[in-house]
CSV table of C-alpha atoms in Angstrom, one decimal:
chain,number,residue,atom,x,y,z
A,12,UNK,CA,-39.1,-44.8,-4.4
A,13,UNK,CA,-40.4,-46.7,-1.4
A,14,UNK,CA,-40.4,-46.7,2.4
A,15,UNK,CA,-39.7,-49.9,4.2
A,16,UNK,CA,-41.4,-50.2,7.6
A,17,UNK,CA,-39.5,-52.3,10.1
A,18,UNK,CA,-41.7,-51.9,13.2
A,19,UNK,CA,-45.3,-52.9,13.8
A,20,UNK,CA,-46.2,-50.3,16.4
A,21,UNK,CA,-45.1,-46.8,17.4
A,22,UNK,CA,-43.7,-45.8,20.7
A,23,UNK,CA,-47.2,-45.7,22.3
A,24,UNK,CA,-48.6,-48.9,20.8
A,25,UNK,CA,-50.4,-47.6,17.7
A,26,UNK,CA,-50.1,-49.8,14.6
A,27,UNK,CA,-48.5,-47.4,12.1
A,28,UNK,CA,-48.9,-49.1,8.7
A,29,UNK,CA,-52.4,-47.9,7.8
A,30,UNK,CA,-51.6,-44.2,8.2
A,31,UNK,CA,-48.1,-44.5,6.7
A,32,UNK,CA,-49.5,-46.4,3.7
A,33,UNK,CA,-52.0,-43.5,3.1
A,34,UNK,CA,-49.2,-40.9,3.4
A,35,UNK,CA,-47.0,-42.8,0.9
A,36,UNK,CA,-49.9,-43.3,-1.5
A,37,UNK,CA,-50.5,-39.5,-1.5
A,38,UNK,CA,-46.9,-39.0,-2.5
A,39,UNK,CA,-46.5,-41.7,-5.1
A,40,UNK,CA,-44.3,-43.8,-2.8
A,41,UNK,CA,-44.6,-47.6,-2.4
A,42,UNK,CA,-44.9,-48.7,1.2
A,43,UNK,CA,-43.5,-52.0,2.6
A,44,UNK,CA,-45.7,-53.1,5.5
A,45,UNK,CA,-44.6,-54.5,8.8
A,46,UNK,CA,-47.6,-56.5,9.9
A,47,UNK,CA,-48.3,-57.8,13.4
A,48,UNK,CA,-47.8,-61.3,12.0
A,49,UNK,CA,-44.1,-60.2,11.7
A,50,UNK,CA,-43.8,-60.2,15.5
A,51,UNK,CA,-42.9,-63.9,15.8
A,52,UNK,CA,-45.1,-66.2,13.8
A,53,UNK,CA,-44.3,-65.3,10.2
A,54,UNK,CA,-41.3,-67.6,9.9
A,55,UNK,CA,-43.5,-70.6,10.7
A,56,UNK,CA,-46.7,-69.4,9.1
A,57,UNK,CA,-48.6,-71.8,6.8
A,58,UNK,CA,-48.8,-71.0,3.1
A,59,UNK,CA,-52.5,-69.9,3.4
A,60,UNK,CA,-51.6,-67.5,6.3
A,61,UNK,CA,-48.8,-66.0,4.2
A,62,UNK,CA,-51.2,-65.5,1.2
A,63,UNK,CA,-53.9,-64.1,3.5
A,64,UNK,CA,-51.3,-61.5,4.7
A,65,UNK,CA,-50.7,-60.4,1.2
A,66,UNK,CA,-54.5,-60.3,0.5
A,67,UNK,CA,-55.0,-58.1,3.6
A,68,UNK,CA,-53.1,-55.2,1.8
A,69,UNK,CA,-52.7,-56.0,-1.9
A,70,UNK,CA,-55.6,-53.8,-3.1
A,71,UNK,CA,-54.6,-50.8,-1.0
A,72,UNK,CA,-53.2,-47.7,-2.6
A,73,UNK,CA,-49.5,-47.4,-1.7
A,74,UNK,CA,-48.9,-51.0,-0.8
A,75,UNK,CA,-45.7,-52.4,-2.4
A,76,UNK,CA,-44.1,-54.9,-0.2
A,77,UNK,CA,-43.9,-56.9,3.1
A,78,UNK,CA,-41.1,-56.6,5.6
A,79,UNK,CA,-40.1,-60.0,6.8
A,80,UNK,CA,-37.2,-59.8,9.3
A,81,UNK,CA,-33.9,-58.2,10.3
A,82,UNK,CA,-30.8,-60.4,10.1
A,83,UNK,CA,-32.2,-63.9,10.4
A,84,UNK,CA,-29.9,-66.6,11.6
A,85,UNK,CA,-30.7,-70.3,11.5
A,86,UNK,CA,-34.3,-69.4,10.6
A,87,UNK,CA,-33.3,-67.7,7.4
A,88,UNK,CA,-34.5,-70.7,5.3
A,89,UNK,CA,-37.9,-70.4,6.9
A,90,UNK,CA,-38.1,-66.8,5.7
A,91,UNK,CA,-36.8,-67.8,2.3
A,92,UNK,CA,-39.9,-70.0,2.0
A,93,UNK,CA,-42.1,-67.1,3.1
A,94,UNK,CA,-40.5,-64.9,0.4
A,95,UNK,CA,-41.1,-67.6,-2.2
A,96,UNK,CA,-44.8,-68.0,-1.3
A,97,UNK,CA,-45.3,-64.2,-1.5
A,98,UNK,CA,-43.6,-63.9,-4.9
A,99,UNK,CA,-45.4,-66.9,-6.4
A,100,UNK,CA,-48.8,-65.6,-5.3
A,101,UNK,CA,-48.2,-62.0,-6.3
A,102,UNK,CA,-45.0,-61.2,-8.1
A,103,UNK,CA,-45.6,-57.4,-7.8
A,104,UNK,CA,-45.3,-57.6,-4.0
A,105,UNK,CA,-41.7,-57.3,-2.8
A,106,UNK,CA,-40.6,-59.4,0.3
A,107,UNK,CA,-38.1,-57.3,2.1
A,108,UNK,CA,-35.6,-58.6,4.6
A,109,UNK,CA,-32.1,-57.8,5.8
A,110,UNK,CA,-29.7,-60.7,5.7
A,111,UNK,CA,-26.6,-60.8,7.9
A,112,UNK,CA,-23.4,-59.1,6.6
A,113,UNK,CA,-20.4,-61.2,5.7
A,114,UNK,CA,-18.9,-62.7,8.9
A,115,UNK,CA,-22.3,-62.5,10.7
A,116,UNK,CA,-22.9,-66.2,10.3
A,117,UNK,CA,-20.4,-69.1,10.7
A,118,UNK,CA,-20.8,-70.4,7.1
A,119,UNK,CA,-21.9,-67.2,5.4
A,120,UNK,CA,-21.6,-68.4,1.8
A,121,UNK,CA,-23.8,-71.4,2.6
A,122,UNK,CA,-26.2,-69.1,4.5
A,123,UNK,CA,-26.7,-66.9,1.4
A,124,UNK,CA,-26.8,-69.7,-1.2
A,125,UNK,CA,-29.3,-71.7,0.8
A,126,UNK,CA,-31.6,-68.7,1.1
A,127,UNK,CA,-31.3,-68.1,-2.7
A,128,UNK,CA,-31.9,-71.7,-3.6
A,129,UNK,CA,-35.1,-71.9,-1.5
A,130,UNK,CA,-36.4,-68.4,-2.5
A,131,UNK,CA,-35.8,-68.8,-6.2
A,132,UNK,CA,-38.7,-69.6,-8.4
A,133,UNK,CA,-39.6,-69.2,-12.1
A,134,UNK,CA,-39.1,-65.4,-12.0
A,135,UNK,CA,-36.2,-63.2,-11.0
A,136,UNK,CA,-35.9,-62.9,-7.2
A,137,UNK,CA,-36.6,-59.5,-5.6
A,138,UNK,CA,-34.5,-58.7,-3.6
A,139,UNK,CA,-31.4,-60.4,-2.2
A,140,UNK,CA,-30.3,-57.7,0.3
A,141,UNK,CA,-28.1,-57.3,3.4
A,142,UNK,CA,-26.3,-54.6,5.4
A,143,UNK,CA,-22.7,-53.8,6.0
A,144,UNK,CA,-21.8,-50.1,6.7
A,145,UNK,CA,-18.5,-48.5,5.7
A,146,UNK,CA,-18.1,-45.2,7.6
A,147,UNK,CA,-17.2,-46.2,11.2
A,148,UNK,CA,-16.8,-43.9,14.2
A,149,UNK,CA,-13.5,-42.1,14.5
A,150,UNK,CA,-13.0,-41.6,10.8
A,151,UNK,CA,-12.2,-45.1,9.7
A,152,UNK,CA,-13.4,-47.2,6.8
A,153,UNK,CA,-14.8,-50.7,6.9
A,154,UNK,CA,-13.0,-52.4,4.0
A,155,UNK,CA,-15.1,-55.6,4.3
A,156,UNK,CA,-17.9,-53.8,2.5
A,157,UNK,CA,-16.3,-54.6,-0.9
A,158,UNK,CA,-16.0,-58.3,-0.1
A,159,UNK,CA,-19.7,-58.3,0.9
A,160,UNK,CA,-20.8,-56.5,-2.2
A,161,UNK,CA,-18.9,-58.8,-4.5
A,162,UNK,CA,-20.2,-62.0,-2.8
A,163,UNK,CA,-23.8,-60.7,-3.0
A,164,UNK,CA,-23.2,-59.7,-6.7
A,165,UNK,CA,-22.0,-63.2,-7.5
A,166,UNK,CA,-24.9,-64.9,-5.7
A,167,UNK,CA,-27.3,-62.6,-7.6
A,168,UNK,CA,-25.9,-63.7,-10.9
A,169,UNK,CA,-25.8,-67.4,-9.9
A,170,UNK,CA,-29.4,-67.5,-8.6
A,171,UNK,CA,-31.1,-64.9,-10.9
A,172,UNK,CA,-31.7,-62.4,-8.2
A,173,UNK,CA,-31.8,-58.7,-8.2
A,174,UNK,CA,-29.6,-57.6,-5.4
A,175,UNK,CA,-29.9,-54.7,-2.9
A,176,UNK,CA,-28.4,-53.3,0.2
A,177,UNK,CA,-28.9,-50.9,3.1
A,178,UNK,CA,-26.8,-47.8,2.8
A,179,UNK,CA,-25.5,-45.9,5.8
A,180,UNK,CA,-27.5,-42.8,6.8
A,181,UNK,CA,-27.2,-42.7,10.6
A,182,UNK,CA,-24.9,-42.0,13.4
A,183,UNK,CA,-24.5,-44.5,16.3
A,184,UNK,CA,-22.2,-43.4,19.1
A,185,UNK,CA,-19.0,-45.5,19.1
A,186,UNK,CA,-20.0,-47.5,16.0
A,187,UNK,CA,-20.8,-45.4,12.9
A,188,UNK,CA,-20.3,-41.7,12.1
A,189,UNK,CA,-22.6,-39.3,10.4
A,190,UNK,CA,-22.0,-39.4,6.7
A,191,UNK,CA,-20.9,-36.4,4.6
A,192,UNK,CA,-22.6,-35.7,1.3
A,193,UNK,CA,-19.6,-37.2,-0.5
A,194,UNK,CA,-19.7,-40.3,1.6
A,195,UNK,CA,-23.5,-40.7,0.9
A,196,UNK,CA,-22.7,-40.4,-2.8
A,197,UNK,CA,-19.9,-43.0,-2.6
A,198,UNK,CA,-22.2,-45.4,-0.7
A,199,UNK,CA,-24.6,-45.1,-3.7
A,200,UNK,CA,-21.8,-45.4,-6.2
A,201,UNK,CA,-20.6,-48.6,-4.5
A,202,UNK,CA,-24.0,-50.2,-5.1
A,203,UNK,CA,-24.0,-49.0,-8.7
A,204,UNK,CA,-20.5,-50.5,-9.2
A,205,UNK,CA,-21.7,-53.9,-8.0
A,206,UNK,CA,-25.0,-54.1,-9.8
A,207,UNK,CA,-27.4,-53.3,-7.0
A,208,UNK,CA,-31.1,-52.7,-8.0
A,209,UNK,CA,-32.5,-52.0,-4.6
A,210,UNK,CA,-31.0,-49.1,-2.7
A,211,UNK,CA,-32.2,-48.7,0.9
A,212,UNK,CA,-31.1,-45.9,3.3
A,213,UNK,CA,-30.7,-46.9,6.9
A,214,UNK,CA,-32.2,-45.2,8.8
A,215,UNK,CA,-34.9,-42.8,7.7
A,216,UNK,CA,-36.4,-41.8,11.0
A,217,UNK,CA,-34.1,-41.9,14.0
A,218,UNK,CA,-35.0,-44.9,16.2
A,219,UNK,CA,-35.8,-44.3,19.9
A,220,UNK,CA,-35.3,-46.9,22.5
A,221,UNK,CA,-33.8,-49.4,20.1
A,222,UNK,CA,-30.9,-50.5,22.4
A,223,UNK,CA,-28.4,-48.7,20.1
A,224,UNK,CA,-27.1,-45.2,20.7
A,225,UNK,CA,-28.6,-43.5,17.6
A,226,UNK,CA,-28.0,-39.8,17.5
A,227,UNK,CA,-29.7,-39.3,14.2
A,228,UNK,CA,-30.9,-40.8,10.9
A,229,UNK,CA,-31.9,-39.0,7.7
A,230,UNK,CA,-34.7,-37.5,9.8
A,231,UNK,CA,-34.1,-36.6,13.4
A,232,UNK,CA,-36.2,-38.0,16.3
A,233,UNK,CA,-38.2,-34.7,16.1
A,234,UNK,CA,-39.2,-35.4,12.5
A,235,UNK,CA,-36.8,-32.7,11.1
A,236,UNK,CA,-34.4,-33.2,8.2
A,237,UNK,CA,-30.9,-34.0,9.5
A,238,UNK,CA,-27.6,-32.7,8.0
A,239,UNK,CA,-27.7,-35.8,5.7
A,240,UNK,CA,-31.1,-35.1,4.1
A,241,UNK,CA,-29.9,-33.1,1.1
A,242,UNK,CA,-27.0,-35.4,0.5
A,243,UNK,CA,-29.4,-38.4,0.4
A,244,UNK,CA,-31.6,-36.5,-2.1
A,245,UNK,CA,-28.6,-35.9,-4.3
A,246,UNK,CA,-27.4,-39.5,-4.1
A,247,UNK,CA,-31.0,-40.7,-4.9
A,248,UNK,CA,-31.1,-38.5,-8.0
A,249,UNK,CA,-27.8,-40.0,-9.1
A,250,UNK,CA,-29.1,-43.5,-8.6
A,251,UNK,CA,-32.3,-42.8,-10.6
A,252,UNK,CA,-30.3,-41.2,-13.4
A,253,UNK,CA,-27.9,-44.1,-14.0
A,254,UNK,CA,-30.6,-46.6,-13.2
A,255,UNK,CA,-32.3,-45.5,-16.5
A,256,UNK,CA,-29.3,-47.2,-18.2
A,257,UNK,CA,-28.2,-49.9,-15.8
A,258,UNK,CA,-31.5,-51.0,-14.3
A,259,UNK,CA,-31.9,-53.5,-17.1
A,260,UNK,CA,-28.4,-54.9,-17.0
A,261,UNK,CA,-26.2,-56.9,-14.6
A,262,UNK,CA,-22.6,-56.2,-13.3
A,263,UNK,CA,-20.9,-59.3,-14.7
A,264,UNK,CA,-17.3,-58.3,-13.9
A,265,UNK,CA,-16.0,-56.0,-11.2
A,266,UNK,CA,-12.4,-55.0,-10.5
A,267,UNK,CA,-10.4,-52.6,-8.3
A,268,UNK,CA,-7.4,-50.6,-9.4
A,269,UNK,CA,-5.5,-52.0,-6.4
A,270,UNK,CA,-5.6,-55.0,-4.1
A,271,UNK,CA,-8.9,-55.2,-2.0
A,272,UNK,CA,-9.9,-58.3,-0.1
A,273,UNK,CA,-12.4,-60.5,-2.0
A,274,UNK,CA,-12.0,-58.6,-5.2
A,275,UNK,CA,-9.8,-58.9,-8.3
A,276,UNK,CA,-7.3,-56.3,-9.4
A,277,UNK,CA,-8.0,-54.7,-12.8
A,278,UNK,CA,-6.5,-56.9,-15.4
A,279,UNK,CA,-4.0,-55.4,-17.9
A,280,UNK,CA,-6.2,-56.7,-20.8
A,281,UNK,CA,-9.5,-55.2,-19.5
A,282,UNK,CA,-11.2,-53.0,-22.1
A,283,UNK,CA,-10.5,-49.8,-20.2
A,284,UNK,CA,-7.2,-49.3,-18.3
A,285,UNK,CA,-6.0,-46.5,-16.1
A,286,UNK,CA,-2.8,-44.6,-16.3
A,287,UNK,CA,-3.2,-42.4,-13.1
A,288,UNK,CA,-2.7,-43.5,-9.5
A,289,UNK,CA,-6.1,-42.6,-8.1
A,290,UNK,CA,-8.1,-45.6,-6.7
A,291,UNK,CA,-11.1,-46.8,-8.8
A,292,UNK,CA,-13.6,-49.5,-9.2
A,293,UNK,CA,-14.3,-50.9,-12.7
A,294,UNK,CA,-17.5,-52.7,-13.6
A,295,UNK,CA,-18.6,-54.4,-16.8
A,296,UNK,CA,-22.4,-54.4,-17.2
A,297,UNK,CA,-24.3,-56.7,-19.6
A,298,UNK,CA,-27.8,-55.9,-20.8
A,299,UNK,CA,-30.5,-58.4,-19.9
A,300,UNK,CA,-32.3,-57.9,-23.2
A,301,UNK,CA,-29.7,-57.5,-25.9
A,302,UNK,CA,-25.9,-57.5,-26.4
A,303,UNK,CA,-25.3,-54.0,-25.2
A,304,UNK,CA,-22.5,-53.6,-22.6
A,305,UNK,CA,-21.5,-50.7,-20.4
A,306,UNK,CA,-18.4,-49.9,-18.3
A,307,UNK,CA,-18.9,-48.2,-15.0
A,308,UNK,CA,-16.1,-46.2,-13.4
A,309,UNK,CA,-16.3,-45.3,-9.7
A,310,UNK,CA,-13.8,-43.2,-7.8
A,311,UNK,CA,-13.2,-44.5,-4.3
A,312,UNK,CA,-12.3,-41.1,-2.9
A,313,UNK,CA,-14.6,-39.5,-0.3
A,314,UNK,CA,-12.4,-36.6,0.7
A,315,UNK,CA,-13.6,-33.0,0.3
A,316,UNK,CA,-10.8,-32.3,-2.2
A,317,UNK,CA,-11.1,-35.7,-3.9
A,318,UNK,CA,-12.2,-34.5,-7.3
A,319,UNK,CA,-9.5,-35.9,-9.7
A,320,UNK,CA,-8.7,-36.0,-13.4
A,321,UNK,CA,-8.3,-39.6,-14.4
A,322,UNK,CA,-6.4,-40.7,-17.5
A,323,UNK,CA,-7.6,-43.9,-19.3
A,324,UNK,CA,-6.9,-45.9,-22.4
A,325,UNK,CA,-9.4,-48.1,-24.3
A,326,UNK,CA,-8.5,-51.3,-26.0
A,327,UNK,CA,-7.1,-50.9,-29.5
A,328,UNK,CA,-10.1,-52.5,-31.1
A,329,UNK,CA,-12.6,-50.1,-29.5
A,330,UNK,CA,-13.7,-47.9,-32.3
A,331,UNK,CA,-15.7,-45.5,-30.2
A,332,UNK,CA,-17.2,-44.9,-26.7
A,333,UNK,CA,-20.2,-43.0,-25.5
A,334,UNK,CA,-20.6,-41.4,-22.1
A,335,UNK,CA,-23.9,-41.0,-20.2
A,336,UNK,CA,-24.5,-37.3,-19.7
A,337,UNK,CA,-27.6,-35.2,-18.9
A,338,UNK,CA,-29.9,-38.1,-19.6
A,339,UNK,CA,-28.4,-39.2,-22.9
A,340,UNK,CA,-25.3,-41.0,-24.4
A,341,UNK,CA,-23.0,-38.6,-26.2
A,342,UNK,CA,-19.7,-39.4,-28.1
A,343,UNK,CA,-16.6,-39.5,-25.9
A,344,UNK,CA,-13.5,-37.8,-27.5
A,345,UNK,CA,-10.5,-40.1,-27.6
A,346,UNK,CA,-7.0,-39.5,-29.0
A,347,UNK,CA,-5.5,-41.5,-31.8
A,348,UNK,CA,-4.1,-44.0,-29.2
A,349,UNK,CA,-7.6,-44.4,-27.7
A,350,UNK,CA,-6.6,-42.3,-24.7
A,351,UNK,CA,-9.0,-40.0,-22.9
A,352,UNK,CA,-9.3,-38.1,-19.6
A,353,UNK,CA,-12.3,-37.6,-17.3
A,354,UNK,CA,-12.7,-35.4,-14.2
A,355,UNK,CA,-14.7,-37.5,-11.8
A,356,UNK,CA,-16.0,-35.9,-8.5
A,357,UNK,CA,-15.2,-37.6,-5.3
A,358,UNK,CA,-17.6,-40.5,-4.6
A,359,UNK,CA,-19.1,-40.3,-8.1
A,360,UNK,CA,-19.4,-42.6,-11.1
A,361,UNK,CA,-19.3,-42.5,-14.9
A,362,UNK,CA,-21.2,-44.8,-17.3
A,363,UNK,CA,-19.7,-45.6,-20.7
A,364,UNK,CA,-21.5,-47.5,-23.5
A,365,UNK,CA,-19.5,-49.9,-25.6
A,366,UNK,CA,-19.8,-50.0,-29.4
A,367,UNK,CA,-22.7,-52.0,-30.8
A,368,UNK,CA,-21.8,-55.7,-30.9
A,369,UNK,CA,-18.6,-55.3,-28.8
A,370,UNK,CA,-18.0,-58.0,-26.2
A,371,UNK,CA,-15.6,-57.0,-23.4
A,372,UNK,CA,-16.2,-60.0,-21.2
A,373,UNK,CA,-13.1,-61.8,-20.1
């Protein structure tokens, strides 16, 4: 795990990174530094100044990355250059930044592809990330999150980038509601469905004086765990569990069981089809090192009574399936017609492994 710092100084003007890096190192957590250079000069910094910034911290216990910026606009390509210099000099250091969500820039597709093209080097980019939060105030759901996830996924595949995103763990009066444990799990499962490799909760410690009406984050402004703390721990455990399987693979195809803007509906000839009405996301993962493929099933329900039994059917030429359970793949029982049922808790996911050598790509 890691902690991404986004402010250079605390409320009374102390630079926080030295102490925080020490605390993270004690706990085996990587720390992403927000250096004073971040406060305005980083985008235009010369290459030697960028490298000097990395050298300032790179031999320190706990150091794992450098925070660049939050939601750059026209200057995003300048930060892309910074990220490229950092990665070329020390590929173990992760440049962190938060790109604008879909709709946040007039030509968003070009905004993202330009950043990728400039940042890309000889190694896989870490990380292409952005924010777009689903659980809005008043009980609504922001459906554009799925379009954003799919577009970022496609850019990651095109430009050889590991993708990441900021997940909702805050309440802002009039904008976003406090997430339930199921909503926190679904936020994680969304990222799993779309091939995310970098999962970042926003926000860890409740901001004070930020200009937005934060009521809480994962931790309250008094440094106490909020009502979301245990739910985040559970979601993190789920991410780590399936990450043992999917961390070395990419989501090459993603479908929804019904119409969702920016996404394809599950084709009738997909390797796994659904015979129940409940809403799902289907992902086909391809290993980066061999021909192994996985199918990820995510239930989109986030209601308290949203645990459902789903009925599925595998393609006729699928001789067997395995399901990830308790840290290992075990055989999945199917009927003679390749039908099977699974009870999937609200907001959760299932990982299936295809038979060796089977290619389910369309």
